[in-house]
Short mmCIF file of C-alpha atoms and ligand atoms in Angstrom, two decimals:
data_model
loop_
_atom_site.label_atom_id
_atom_site.label_comp_id
_atom_site.label_asym_id
_atom_site.label_seq_id
_atom_site.Cartn_x
_atom_site.Cartn_y
_atom_site.Cartn_z
CA UNK A 13 325.88 46.75 55.50
CA UNK A 14 322.91 46.74 57.90
CA UNK A 15 320.11 49.29 58.20
CA UNK A 16 317.44 49.46 60.88
CA UNK A 17 314.18 51.38 60.46
CA UNK A 18 313.04 52.88 63.73
CA UNK A 19 309.51 54.30 64.25
CA UNK A 20 308.96 56.89 66.96
CA UNK A 21 305.29 57.04 68.00
CA UNK A 22 303.85 60.51 68.58
CA UNK A 23 307.17 62.17 69.42
CA UNK A 24 305.48 65.56 70.00
CA UNK A 25 302.71 64.49 72.36
CA UNK A 26 304.46 61.58 74.08
CA UNK A 27 307.92 62.55 75.19
CA UNK A 28 308.43 63.09 78.91
CA UNK A 29 311.40 62.81 81.29
CA UNK A 30 313.86 62.62 78.40
CA UNK A 31 312.28 59.57 76.77
CA UNK A 32 313.68 60.78 73.44
CA UNK A 33 317.09 59.74 74.86
CA UNK A 34 316.08 56.18 74.04
CA UNK A 35 315.95 56.99 70.35
CA UNK A 36 319.30 58.81 70.53
CA UNK A 37 320.85 55.80 72.26
CA UNK A 38 319.54 53.27 69.78
CA UNK A 39 320.75 55.30 66.82
CA UNK A 40 324.12 56.09 68.32
CA UNK A 41 324.85 52.53 69.29
CA UNK A 42 324.07 51.57 65.68
CA UNK A 43 326.24 54.40 64.28
CA UNK A 44 329.20 53.30 66.41
CA UNK A 45 328.90 49.91 64.64
CA UNK A 46 328.38 51.41 61.18
CA UNK A 47 324.74 50.28 61.13
CA UNK A 48 322.63 52.96 59.49
CA UNK A 49 319.18 53.91 60.77
CA UNK A 50 316.10 55.38 59.21
CA UNK A 51 313.88 57.30 61.66
CA UNK A 52 310.13 57.54 60.95
CA UNK A 53 308.13 59.85 63.24
CA UNK A 54 304.55 58.63 63.60
CA UNK A 55 302.34 61.69 63.83
CA UNK A 56 298.58 61.87 64.26
CA UNK A 57 296.96 60.61 61.04
CA UNK A 58 300.25 59.20 59.64
CA UNK A 59 300.01 56.26 57.32
CA UNK A 60 302.96 53.94 58.16
CA UNK A 61 304.27 50.90 56.34
CA UNK A 62 304.73 48.92 59.57
CA UNK A 63 306.18 45.90 57.67
CA UNK A 64 309.28 48.00 56.94
CA UNK A 65 309.75 48.93 60.63
CA UNK A 66 312.27 46.95 62.65
CA UNK A 67 312.01 48.66 65.99
CA UNK A 68 309.43 51.08 67.36
CA UNK A 69 309.50 53.31 70.41
CA UNK A 70 306.56 54.88 72.28
CA UNK A 71 307.39 57.25 75.12
CA UNK A 72 305.38 58.40 78.11
CA UNK A 73 303.15 61.42 78.51
CA UNK A 74 300.75 63.19 80.76
CA UNK A 75 297.11 62.04 80.79
CA UNK A 76 296.38 65.09 78.59
CA UNK A 77 298.97 64.05 76.03
CA UNK A 78 297.63 60.52 75.96
CA UNK A 79 294.07 61.86 75.49
CA UNK A 80 295.27 63.75 72.39
CA UNK A 81 296.47 60.65 70.55
CA UNK A 82 294.74 57.59 71.97
CA UNK A 83 291.88 57.50 69.48
CA UNK A 84 294.23 58.24 66.56
CA UNK A 85 296.48 55.38 67.68
CA UNK A 86 293.58 52.91 67.72
CA UNK A 87 292.17 54.15 64.41
CA UNK A 88 295.34 54.56 62.29
CA UNK A 89 298.06 52.31 63.72
CA UNK A 90 296.52 49.46 65.74
CA UNK A 91 295.99 46.82 63.01
CA UNK A 92 299.12 47.22 60.83
CA UNK A 93 301.19 47.61 63.98
CA UNK A 94 299.73 44.42 65.44
CA UNK A 95 300.58 42.48 62.25
CA UNK A 96 304.17 43.67 62.40
CA UNK A 97 304.40 42.80 66.08
CA UNK A 98 303.07 39.31 65.36
CA UNK A 99 306.01 38.77 63.06
CA UNK A 100 308.55 39.91 65.66
CA UNK A 101 308.85 43.66 65.22
CA UNK A 102 310.51 45.08 68.35
CA UNK A 103 308.53 47.63 70.29
CA UNK A 104 309.53 49.37 73.47
CA UNK A 105 306.88 51.50 75.21
CA UNK A 106 307.38 53.46 78.38
CA UNK A 107 304.67 54.52 80.89
CA UNK A 108 301.99 56.42 79.00
CA UNK A 109 302.91 54.58 75.78
CA UNK A 110 302.86 51.23 77.66
CA UNK A 111 299.42 51.99 79.06
CA UNK A 112 298.03 52.65 75.52
CA UNK A 113 299.34 49.25 74.28
CA UNK A 114 297.01 47.68 76.84
CA UNK A 115 293.20 47.35 76.71
CA UNK A 116 292.51 50.75 78.28
CA UNK A 117 293.65 53.35 80.78
CA UNK A 118 290.99 54.58 83.16
CA UNK A 119 292.38 57.91 84.39
CA UNK A 120 292.03 59.11 87.95
CA UNK A 121 289.39 61.64 86.74
CA UNK A 122 287.25 58.80 85.30
CA UNK A 123 288.12 59.28 81.62
CA UNK A 124 288.48 55.91 79.80
CA UNK A 125 291.27 56.15 77.20
CA UNK A 126 291.17 53.26 74.70
CA UNK A 127 294.32 51.19 74.12
CA UNK A 128 295.04 48.90 71.20
CA UNK A 129 295.01 45.71 73.29
CA UNK A 130 298.35 44.53 71.92
CA UNK A 131 299.47 43.73 75.45
CA UNK A 132 297.04 41.95 77.71
CA UNK A 133 297.11 44.59 80.45
CA UNK A 134 294.83 47.34 81.73
CA UNK A 135 295.58 50.41 83.74
CA UNK A 136 293.58 52.22 86.44
CA UNK A 137 294.56 55.71 87.62
CA UNK A 138 294.76 56.76 91.26
CA UNK A 139 295.20 60.10 93.02
CA UNK A 140 298.34 58.67 94.63
CA UNK A 141 301.23 58.79 92.16
CA UNK A 142 303.99 56.18 92.13
CA UNK A 143 307.20 58.21 91.93
CA UNK A 144 310.89 57.53 92.40
CA UNK A 145 313.80 55.47 91.21
CA UNK A 146 313.11 51.93 90.03
CA UNK A 147 315.42 48.91 90.10
CA UNK A 148 314.29 45.59 88.67
CA UNK A 149 315.65 42.14 88.00
CA UNK A 150 314.57 41.31 84.47
CA UNK A 151 313.87 38.05 82.77
CA UNK A 152 315.36 38.08 79.28
CA UNK A 153 318.26 36.09 77.86
CA UNK A 154 321.51 35.77 79.70
CA UNK A 155 324.06 38.17 81.19
CA UNK A 156 323.38 41.30 83.17
CA UNK A 157 319.73 41.43 84.17
CA UNK A 158 319.26 44.50 86.29
CA UNK A 159 317.55 47.53 84.85
CA UNK A 160 317.50 50.95 86.46
CA UNK A 161 315.03 53.74 85.71
CA UNK A 162 312.81 56.46 87.12
CA UNK A 163 309.01 56.19 87.41
CA UNK A 164 306.23 58.75 87.81
CA UNK A 165 302.71 57.53 87.14
CA UNK A 166 299.21 57.66 88.53
CA UNK A 167 298.19 54.61 86.57
CA UNK A 168 298.52 51.15 88.09
CA UNK A 169 298.85 48.42 85.45
CA UNK A 170 297.54 44.92 85.96
CA UNK A 171 298.71 42.02 83.84
CA UNK A 172 296.46 39.43 82.15
CA UNK A 173 297.43 35.87 81.20
CA UNK A 174 298.64 36.86 77.72
CA UNK A 175 301.80 38.63 78.95
CA UNK A 176 304.74 37.98 81.22
CA UNK A 177 306.23 40.68 83.48
CA UNK A 178 309.48 42.21 82.26
CA UNK A 179 310.89 41.60 85.73
CA UNK A 180 310.47 41.85 89.45
CA UNK A 181 310.82 44.99 91.46
CA UNK A 182 313.88 45.22 93.74
CA UNK A 183 313.35 48.93 94.63
CA UNK A 184 310.44 51.22 93.71
CA UNK A 185 306.81 50.49 92.70
CA UNK A 186 306.67 49.03 89.17
CA UNK A 187 303.38 48.08 87.52
CA UNK A 188 301.04 48.85 90.39
CA UNK A 189 302.98 49.01 93.66
CA UNK A 190 301.20 45.88 94.88
CA UNK A 191 302.24 42.69 93.13
CA UNK A 192 306.01 43.28 92.78
CA UNK A 193 305.95 43.01 89.01
CA UNK A 194 307.30 45.57 86.55
CA UNK A 195 306.50 45.84 82.85
CA UNK A 196 304.94 43.36 80.44
CA UNK A 197 306.28 41.35 77.52
CA UNK A 198 304.60 39.63 74.61
CA UNK A 199 306.65 38.50 71.61
CA UNK A 200 309.18 41.31 71.12
CA UNK A 201 306.81 43.91 72.52
CA UNK A 202 307.96 45.34 75.84
CA UNK A 203 306.12 47.86 78.01
CA UNK A 204 307.47 49.21 81.25
CA UNK A 205 307.43 52.21 83.58
CA UNK A 206 311.13 53.01 83.35
CA UNK A 207 311.89 56.55 82.26
CA UNK A 208 315.29 57.94 82.86
CA UNK A 209 315.93 57.76 79.92
CA UNK A 210 316.05 53.97 80.17
CA UNK A 211 318.46 52.91 77.49
CA UNK A 212 321.51 55.21 78.08
CA UNK A 213 322.12 53.72 81.51
CA UNK A 214 321.04 50.19 80.57
CA UNK A 215 323.23 49.59 77.50
CA UNK A 216 322.88 45.81 77.76
CA UNK A 217 319.14 46.22 77.31
CA UNK A 218 319.57 48.65 74.38
CA UNK A 219 321.75 46.00 72.65
CA UNK A 220 319.25 43.27 73.45
CA UNK A 221 316.58 45.23 71.56
CA UNK A 222 318.95 46.01 68.65
CA UNK A 223 320.00 42.35 68.40
CA UNK A 224 316.35 41.19 68.30
CA UNK A 225 315.65 43.72 65.50
CA UNK A 226 318.73 42.80 63.53
CA UNK A 227 318.25 39.09 63.83
CA UNK A 228 314.63 39.35 62.63
CA UNK A 229 315.71 41.41 59.58
CA UNK A 230 319.04 39.75 58.74
CA UNK A 231 319.04 36.28 60.31
CA UNK A 232 319.66 34.65 63.63
CA UNK A 233 323.45 34.58 63.33
CA UNK A 234 323.68 38.41 63.32
CA UNK A 235 325.57 39.59 66.39
CA UNK A 236 326.51 43.04 67.56
CA UNK A 237 330.18 43.96 68.01
CA UNK A 238 330.91 44.96 71.64
CA UNK A 239 331.29 48.64 72.56
CA UNK A 240 333.23 50.31 75.40
CA UNK A 241 330.37 50.76 77.86
CA UNK A 242 332.48 51.69 80.87
CA UNK A 243 330.76 55.03 81.52
CA UNK A 244 327.25 53.72 80.86
CA UNK A 245 327.76 50.75 83.12
CA UNK A 246 329.29 52.97 85.83
CA UNK A 247 326.07 55.01 85.77
CA UNK A 248 324.06 51.79 85.91
CA UNK A 249 326.04 50.25 88.79
CA UNK A 250 325.96 53.45 90.86
CA UNK A 251 322.17 53.34 90.84
CA UNK A 252 322.05 49.59 91.53
CA UNK A 253 324.28 50.05 94.58
CA UNK A 254 322.46 53.14 95.79
CA UNK A 255 318.97 51.50 95.52
CA UNK A 256 320.07 48.21 97.11
CA UNK A 257 321.39 49.87 100.21
N1 LIG B 305 299.72 59.81 82.47
C1 LIG B 305 300.13 58.49 82.85
C2 LIG B 305 300.07 58.26 84.34
O1 LIG B 305 300.16 59.20 85.10
C3 LIG B 305 301.57 58.21 82.32
C4 LIG B 305 302.60 59.05 82.94
C5 LIG B 305 303.95 58.92 82.31
O2 LIG B 305 304.10 58.60 81.13
N2 LIG B 305 304.98 59.28 83.04
O3 LIG B 305 299.94 57.17 84.78
#
């Protein structure tokens, strides 16, 4: 019997465009396979045993939401979270959460929000927002590689040498609307701009994250039983076709 411990970072301040749907998807895809999950909300000031966490999720937020928790994130979570990430903890961060995993986010009003520097990226805000549907060709593993999502950000993120992009933009803006890259990956830490929610309509990616977490906890031979993803993949393919037209 498997159990996965899932941490949800700042669910009250950082939950925009249905990002919570990613948590629902992860837990439901586990439940369908009789894998139990323990959910830990990470609130301001929380003391978390990050070594017990298998998979963490950090959603997006407005600049004002990010400003509420950025210093708390650096002070209370940065170091233990980094140690867990160094040993393969899976972390998915979207948009505002992604930006705070980097070195900093300089907002379009000139406020410099500190990040924890887990990902070698930095973000600079602009008055021109990058908004719309996003389609990328991603770079992990084998099998289906397209990811579909929705982006809405003023911040443009620039990647340093310590990370690889999650993928290349086929439609939309991605990291900064300039270099054709989207997202950043280091170890099992993935940041990207894909709201939507991301995981319900990219079930192959949800399972990729679950498999990474299970294999780290229970050994490399752990595999997930297949699910009937007809509906989810129909939603995915509809967007792929629409955006490639
Ligand atoms: N406030 C950040 C920006 O505008 C993040 C937005 C978001 O999470 N959607 O860039």
